[in-house]
XYZ file of C-alpha atoms in Angstrom:
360
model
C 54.746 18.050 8.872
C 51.908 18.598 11.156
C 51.444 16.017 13.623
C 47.549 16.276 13.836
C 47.600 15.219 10.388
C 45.857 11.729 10.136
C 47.675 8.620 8.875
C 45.467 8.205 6.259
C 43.083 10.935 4.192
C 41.005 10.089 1.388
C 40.512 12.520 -1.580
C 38.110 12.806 -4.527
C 39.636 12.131 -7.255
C 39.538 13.969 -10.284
C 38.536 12.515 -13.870
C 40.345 9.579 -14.127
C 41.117 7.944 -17.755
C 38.365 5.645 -18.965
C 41.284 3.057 -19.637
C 42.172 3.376 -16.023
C 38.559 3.086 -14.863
C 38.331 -0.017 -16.741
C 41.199 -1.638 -15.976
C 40.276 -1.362 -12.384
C 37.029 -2.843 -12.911
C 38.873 -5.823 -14.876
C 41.044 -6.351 -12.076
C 38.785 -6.643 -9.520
C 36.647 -8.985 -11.394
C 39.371 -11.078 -11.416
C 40.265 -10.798 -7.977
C 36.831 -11.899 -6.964
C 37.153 -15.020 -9.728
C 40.656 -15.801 -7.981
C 39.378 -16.062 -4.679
C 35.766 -17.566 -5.831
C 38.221 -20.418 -7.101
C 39.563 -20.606 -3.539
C 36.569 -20.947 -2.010
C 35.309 -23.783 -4.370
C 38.864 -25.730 -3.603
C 37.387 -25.316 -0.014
C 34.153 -26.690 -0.953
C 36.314 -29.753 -2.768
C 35.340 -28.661 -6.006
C 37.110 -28.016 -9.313
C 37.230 -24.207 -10.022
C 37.263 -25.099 -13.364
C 34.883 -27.148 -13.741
C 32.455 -24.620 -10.991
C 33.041 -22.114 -13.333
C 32.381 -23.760 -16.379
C 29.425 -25.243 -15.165
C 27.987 -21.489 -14.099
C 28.647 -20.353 -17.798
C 26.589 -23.617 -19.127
C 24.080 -23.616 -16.436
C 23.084 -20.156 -17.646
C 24.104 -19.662 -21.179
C 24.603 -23.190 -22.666
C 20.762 -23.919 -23.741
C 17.435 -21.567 -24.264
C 15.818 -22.587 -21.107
C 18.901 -21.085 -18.872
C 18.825 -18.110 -21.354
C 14.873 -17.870 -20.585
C 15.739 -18.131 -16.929
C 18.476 -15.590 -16.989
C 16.153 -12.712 -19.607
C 13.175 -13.503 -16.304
C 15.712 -12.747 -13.395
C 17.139 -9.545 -15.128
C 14.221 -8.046 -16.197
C 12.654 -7.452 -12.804
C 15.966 -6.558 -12.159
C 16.473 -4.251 -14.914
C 13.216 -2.390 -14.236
C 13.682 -1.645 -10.682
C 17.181 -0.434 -11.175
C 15.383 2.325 -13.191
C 12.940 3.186 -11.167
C 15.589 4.050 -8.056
C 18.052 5.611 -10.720
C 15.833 9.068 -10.403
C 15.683 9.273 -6.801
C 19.428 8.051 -5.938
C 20.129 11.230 -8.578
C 18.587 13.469 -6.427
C 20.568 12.174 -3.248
C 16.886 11.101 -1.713
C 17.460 7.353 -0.783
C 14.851 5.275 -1.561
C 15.351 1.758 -0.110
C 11.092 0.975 -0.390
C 11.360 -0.472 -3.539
C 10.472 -3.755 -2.533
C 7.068 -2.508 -0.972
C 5.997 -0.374 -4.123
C 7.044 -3.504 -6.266
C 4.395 -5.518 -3.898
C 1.871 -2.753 -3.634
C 2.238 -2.367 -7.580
C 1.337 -6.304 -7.413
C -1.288 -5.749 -5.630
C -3.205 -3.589 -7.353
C -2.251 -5.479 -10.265
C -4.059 -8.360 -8.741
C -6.848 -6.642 -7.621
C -8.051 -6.425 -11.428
C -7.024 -10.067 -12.117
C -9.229 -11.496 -9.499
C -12.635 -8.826 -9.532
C -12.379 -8.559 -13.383
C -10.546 -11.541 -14.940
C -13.362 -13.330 -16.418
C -15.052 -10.057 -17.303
C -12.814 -7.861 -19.224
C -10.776 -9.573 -22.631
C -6.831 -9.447 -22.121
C -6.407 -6.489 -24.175
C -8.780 -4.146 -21.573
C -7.555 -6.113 -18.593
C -4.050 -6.234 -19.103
C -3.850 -2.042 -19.212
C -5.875 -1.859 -16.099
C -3.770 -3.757 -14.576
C -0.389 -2.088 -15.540
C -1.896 1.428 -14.272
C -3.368 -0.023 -11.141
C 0.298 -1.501 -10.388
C 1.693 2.125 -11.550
C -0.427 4.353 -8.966
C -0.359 1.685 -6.626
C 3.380 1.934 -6.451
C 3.008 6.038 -6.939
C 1.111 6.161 -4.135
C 3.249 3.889 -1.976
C 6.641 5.947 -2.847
C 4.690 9.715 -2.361
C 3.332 9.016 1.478
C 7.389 8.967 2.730
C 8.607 11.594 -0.102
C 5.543 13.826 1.721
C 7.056 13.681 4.937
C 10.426 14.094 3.695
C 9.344 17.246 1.776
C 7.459 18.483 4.695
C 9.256 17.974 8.206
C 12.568 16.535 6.597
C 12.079 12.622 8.189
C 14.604 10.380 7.183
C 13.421 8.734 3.873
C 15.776 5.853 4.270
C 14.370 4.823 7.811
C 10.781 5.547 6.255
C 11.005 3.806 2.882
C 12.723 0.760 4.101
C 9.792 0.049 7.265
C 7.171 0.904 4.661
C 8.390 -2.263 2.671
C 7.122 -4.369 5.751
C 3.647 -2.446 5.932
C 3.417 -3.539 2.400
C 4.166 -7.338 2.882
C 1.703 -7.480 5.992
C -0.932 -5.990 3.883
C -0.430 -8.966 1.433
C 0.216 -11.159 3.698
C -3.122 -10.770 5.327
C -5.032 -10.516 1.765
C -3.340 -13.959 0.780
C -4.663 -15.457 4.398
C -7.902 -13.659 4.515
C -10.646 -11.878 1.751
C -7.825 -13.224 -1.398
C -7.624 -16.367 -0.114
C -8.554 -19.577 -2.648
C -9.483 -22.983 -0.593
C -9.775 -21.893 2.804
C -7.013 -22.492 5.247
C -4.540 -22.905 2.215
C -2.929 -19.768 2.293
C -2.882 -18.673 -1.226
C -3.980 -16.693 -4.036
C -5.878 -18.611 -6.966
C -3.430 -18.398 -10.073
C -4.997 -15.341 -12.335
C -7.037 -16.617 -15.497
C -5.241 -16.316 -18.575
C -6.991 -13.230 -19.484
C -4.663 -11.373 -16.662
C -1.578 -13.274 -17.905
C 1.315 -11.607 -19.929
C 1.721 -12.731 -23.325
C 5.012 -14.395 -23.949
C 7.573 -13.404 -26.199
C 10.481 -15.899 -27.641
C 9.375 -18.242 -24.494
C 9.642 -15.339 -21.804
C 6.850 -13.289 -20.856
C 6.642 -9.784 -22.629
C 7.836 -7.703 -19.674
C 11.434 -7.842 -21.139
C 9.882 -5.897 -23.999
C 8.698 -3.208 -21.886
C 11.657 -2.882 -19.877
C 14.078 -2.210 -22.717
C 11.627 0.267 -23.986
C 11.436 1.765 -20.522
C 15.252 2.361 -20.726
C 15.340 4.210 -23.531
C 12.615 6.476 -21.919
C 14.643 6.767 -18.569
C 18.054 7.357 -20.464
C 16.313 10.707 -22.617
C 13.944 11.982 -19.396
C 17.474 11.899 -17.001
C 19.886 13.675 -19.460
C 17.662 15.690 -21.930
C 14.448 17.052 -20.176
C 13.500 19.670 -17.607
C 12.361 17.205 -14.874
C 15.643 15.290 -15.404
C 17.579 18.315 -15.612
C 15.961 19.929 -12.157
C 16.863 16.136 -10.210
C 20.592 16.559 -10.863
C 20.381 20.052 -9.825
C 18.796 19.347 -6.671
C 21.252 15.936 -5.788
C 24.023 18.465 -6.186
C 22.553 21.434 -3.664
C 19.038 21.754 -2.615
C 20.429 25.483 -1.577
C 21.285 25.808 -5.250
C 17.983 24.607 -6.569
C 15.413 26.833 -4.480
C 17.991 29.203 -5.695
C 17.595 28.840 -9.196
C 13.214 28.820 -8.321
C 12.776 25.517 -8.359
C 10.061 24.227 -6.451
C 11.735 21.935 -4.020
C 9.068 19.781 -2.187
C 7.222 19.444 -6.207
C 10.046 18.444 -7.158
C 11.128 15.458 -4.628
C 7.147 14.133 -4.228
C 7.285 13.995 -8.207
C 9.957 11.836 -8.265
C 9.190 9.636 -5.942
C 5.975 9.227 -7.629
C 8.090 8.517 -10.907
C 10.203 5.981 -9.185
C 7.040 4.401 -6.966
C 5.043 3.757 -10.208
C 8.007 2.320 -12.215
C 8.341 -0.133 -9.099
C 4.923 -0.670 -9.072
C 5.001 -1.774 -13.171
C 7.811 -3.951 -12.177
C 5.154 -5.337 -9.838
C 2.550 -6.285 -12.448
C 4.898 -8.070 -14.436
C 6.818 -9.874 -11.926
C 2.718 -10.845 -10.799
C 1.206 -11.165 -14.474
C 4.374 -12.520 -16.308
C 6.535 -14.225 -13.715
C 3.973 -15.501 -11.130
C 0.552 -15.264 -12.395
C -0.765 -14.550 -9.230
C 0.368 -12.495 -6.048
C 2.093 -13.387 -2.760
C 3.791 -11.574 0.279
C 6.972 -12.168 -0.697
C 6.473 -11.999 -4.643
C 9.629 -9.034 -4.853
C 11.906 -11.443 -3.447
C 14.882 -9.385 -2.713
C 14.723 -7.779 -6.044
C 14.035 -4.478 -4.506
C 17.275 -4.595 -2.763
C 19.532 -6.196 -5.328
C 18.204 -3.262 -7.682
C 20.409 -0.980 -5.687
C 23.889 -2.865 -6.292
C 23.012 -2.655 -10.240
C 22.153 1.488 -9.852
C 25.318 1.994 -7.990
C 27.354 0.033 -10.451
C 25.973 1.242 -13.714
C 26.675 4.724 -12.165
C 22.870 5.527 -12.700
C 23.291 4.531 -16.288
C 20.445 3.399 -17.662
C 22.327 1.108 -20.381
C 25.032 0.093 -18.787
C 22.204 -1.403 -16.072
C 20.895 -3.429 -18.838
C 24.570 -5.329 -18.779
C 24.857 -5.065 -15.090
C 21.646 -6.824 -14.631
C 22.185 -9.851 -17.763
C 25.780 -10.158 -15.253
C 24.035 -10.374 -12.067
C 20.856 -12.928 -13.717
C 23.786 -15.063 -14.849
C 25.409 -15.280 -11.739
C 22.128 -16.749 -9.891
C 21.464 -19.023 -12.591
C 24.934 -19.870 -12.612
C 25.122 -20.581 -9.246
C 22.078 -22.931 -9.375
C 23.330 -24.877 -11.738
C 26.706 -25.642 -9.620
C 24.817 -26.896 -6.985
C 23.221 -28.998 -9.154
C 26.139 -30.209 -11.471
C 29.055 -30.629 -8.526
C 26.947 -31.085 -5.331
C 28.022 -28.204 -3.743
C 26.196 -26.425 -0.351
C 23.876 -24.246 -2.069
C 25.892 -21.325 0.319
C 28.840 -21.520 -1.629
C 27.045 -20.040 -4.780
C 25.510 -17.593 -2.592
C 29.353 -16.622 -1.113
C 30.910 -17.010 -4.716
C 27.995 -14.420 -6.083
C 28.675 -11.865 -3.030
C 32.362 -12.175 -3.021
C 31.739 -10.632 -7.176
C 29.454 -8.179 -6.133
C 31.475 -6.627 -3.185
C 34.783 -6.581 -5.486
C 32.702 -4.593 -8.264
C 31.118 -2.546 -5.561
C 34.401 -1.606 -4.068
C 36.142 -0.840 -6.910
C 34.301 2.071 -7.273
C 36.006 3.393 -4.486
C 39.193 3.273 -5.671
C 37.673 4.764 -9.214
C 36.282 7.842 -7.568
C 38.648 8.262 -4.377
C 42.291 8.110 -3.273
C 44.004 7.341 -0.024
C 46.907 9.665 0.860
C 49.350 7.722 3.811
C 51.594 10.565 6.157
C 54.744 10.415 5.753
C 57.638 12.822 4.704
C 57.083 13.494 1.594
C 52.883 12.238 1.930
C 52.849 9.355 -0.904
C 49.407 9.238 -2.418
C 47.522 5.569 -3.488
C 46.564 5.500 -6.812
C-alpha cells in the first residue's frame, strides 16, 4: 500500500439504481424528521403534535393551500429560470436582482399607465417590461464573463444589491406615495393579476412555463448546445459553437424568466413594488434546482415541499407557541439532509486500509 495514499478519497460514482437513489433520499428525510423531533422536545414541544400541526397549518383548509400554491410559485418560476445557466456550469446567484429589476419595470407601467391602458393592454406591457428588465440585468455580468472571463458568481451576486438600492431609492424618492412614508402606492386594479381558484394567475403561467423549459432543455438546439458547453467549453468551440452567443443568450433566457417571476410576485402577490419584494426567493430557488437535478418537474414537487414547510412552520408557532427560530432550524435541518444526500447519490468515500473498503 502506498503510504502517500490519503485516508479518505472520494469517487464518482457510477449509475446507481433508481431504487437505491430513492431509498437514500427516504432515509435522509427521515433522519432530518428524527432529529426535527429532537429539537422540538428541546423547544418543550410535542413532535407529534409540531408535526401534525405543520401538515394542518398548510394542507388542512383552502386558505393554507392558497398560501402554500403563492409561496411555490415564485419559487417554482425562479428555479427555472437558473436551471439553464446552472446547466451550462455558469453560476448565476443574481436572481434575486433580475426578480427586482423584472419588478421594476413591471411597476414602471403600473404607475405611468395604470389608469390609461385597460388590464388586457397593461397587463402584457407589464410582463415584457419585467422580461427585458430582468434580460438586461442577467446579460451586463454574462458580457463580462464572455469577454474577460470575471467571475459570474462574485458579479451576479453584488449586482443583486445594485438592484435593491435602485429600488430602494425609487420607493424613497420619484415612486414615492405620501411624502416621507416610504412607499409605493398599491397599483390600480387595472395592473393587478387576475385570480384564479383564490390565487393570483401566476401559478397558471408557471406550470405552462415548465412544460416550455422541460422541451427547450432536452429537445432543441439551444438546449442541446448548453449541455454541451457545461460539459467542456473546449468541446463546444470545438464542435463551432459560438461560445460567448451562446453564454450571453442564456443568461438573457434565465434574466427574463427572473424578471417574469418579478411581475407576478409585484402584480399578483404584492400589487405594488418594494426593495425587498424577492425576499430570499432568489436564493431558495437554488436549493430546489440542485435537488430536482435541473428537472423541471420534479421542481414543481420540490417547490409544493419547500411552500409547505414555511407554511408549516408558521402555523407551529402559532398553534404550540414555539420561538419562531425553531421552524426556521426544523426547515434547514430538512433542507441540508436532502441537500446532502445527493452526495452520497453521486459520490463515494473510499477509507485506506489493507484491503481499501469503499462506503456505499
Amino acid at each position: 500500500m502506498n503510504e502517500q495514499t490519503p485516508l479518505i478519497r472520494i469517487a464518482k460514482r457510477e449509475d446507481m439504481a433508481k431504487s437505491k437513489v430513492w431509498m437514500i433520499r427516504i432515509a435522509a428525510f427521515i433522519f432530518a424528521i428524527v432529529i426535527g423531533g429532537l429539537v422540538f422536545l428541546a423547544a418543550n414541544a410535542n413532535p407529534f403534535e409540531a408535526y401534525g400541526a405543520m401538515v394542518a397549518g398548510a394542507l388542512g383548509k383552502k386558505s393554507g393551500l392558497k398560501q402554500v400554491l403563492k409561496i411555490a410559485t415564485p419559487l417554482l418560476c425562479t428555479a427555472l429560470a437558473l436551471a439553464p445557466c446552472f446547466k451550462m456550469k455558469y453560476w448565476n446567484i443574481g436572481a434575486e436582482g433580475q426578480i427586482t429589476m423584472g419588478a421594476m419595470g413591471a411597476a414602471f407601467f403600473a404607475i405611468y399607465f395604470g389608469k390609461a391602458l385597460p388590464g388586457i393592454v397593461l397587463l402584457p406591457l407589464m410582463g415584457i417590461a419585467a422580461i427585458v428588465m430582468g434580460a438586461f440585468w442577467s446579460a451586463i455580468p454574462a458580457f463580462f464573463k464572455s469577454r474577460w472571463g470575471t467571475n459570474e458568481t462574485l458579479f451576479t451576486l453584488m449586482m443583486n444589491y445594485i438592484a435593491i438600492g435602485i429600488v430602494g431609492w425609487l420607493q424613497g424618492g420619484p415612486w414615492e406615495g405620501k411624502e416621507g412614508s416610504q412607499i409605493i402606492p398599491n397599483f390600480v386594479e387595472n395592473a393587478v393579476l387576475p385570480k384564479v381558484l383564490g390565487v393570483h394567475c401566476g401559478w397558471i403561467i408557471v406550470l405552462i412555463l415548465t412544460g416550455i423549459m422541460f422541451v427547450y432543455m432536452k429537445y432543441t438546439k439551444h438546449g442541446y448546445e448548453v449541455a454541451v458547453l457545461g460539459d467542456s467549453e473546449n468541446t463546444a468551440r470545438y464542435a463551432g459553437m459560438n461560445v460567448v452567443k451562446v453564454i450571453i443568450r442564456t443568461a438573457c433566457l434565465s434574466g427574463g424568466i427572473a424578471g417574469l417571476c418579478g411581475f407576478m410576485m409585484a402584480s399578483g402577490a404584492s400589487q405594488t413594488l418594494y426593495a425587498d419584494i424577492a425576499g430570499g426567493v432568489g436564493f431558495t430557488a437554488i436549493t430546489v434546482a440542485w435537488l430536482a437535478q435541473l428537472n423541471p418537474f420534479a421542481m414543481i414537487v420540490i417547490s409544493f415541499l419547500l411552500a409547505v414547510l414555511e407554511k408549516g412552520a408558521s402555523a407551529v408557532q402559532t398553534a404550540l407557541s414555539v420561538p419562531s427560530s425553531i421552524s426556521g432550524i426544523i426547515t434547514g435541518i430538512i433542507l441540508i439532509s436532502l441537500l446532502a444526500c445527493e452526495f452520497f447519490i453521486n459520490y463515494r468515500m473510499i477509507f485506506r486500509n489493507h484491503h481499501e473498503k469503499e462506503v456505499e
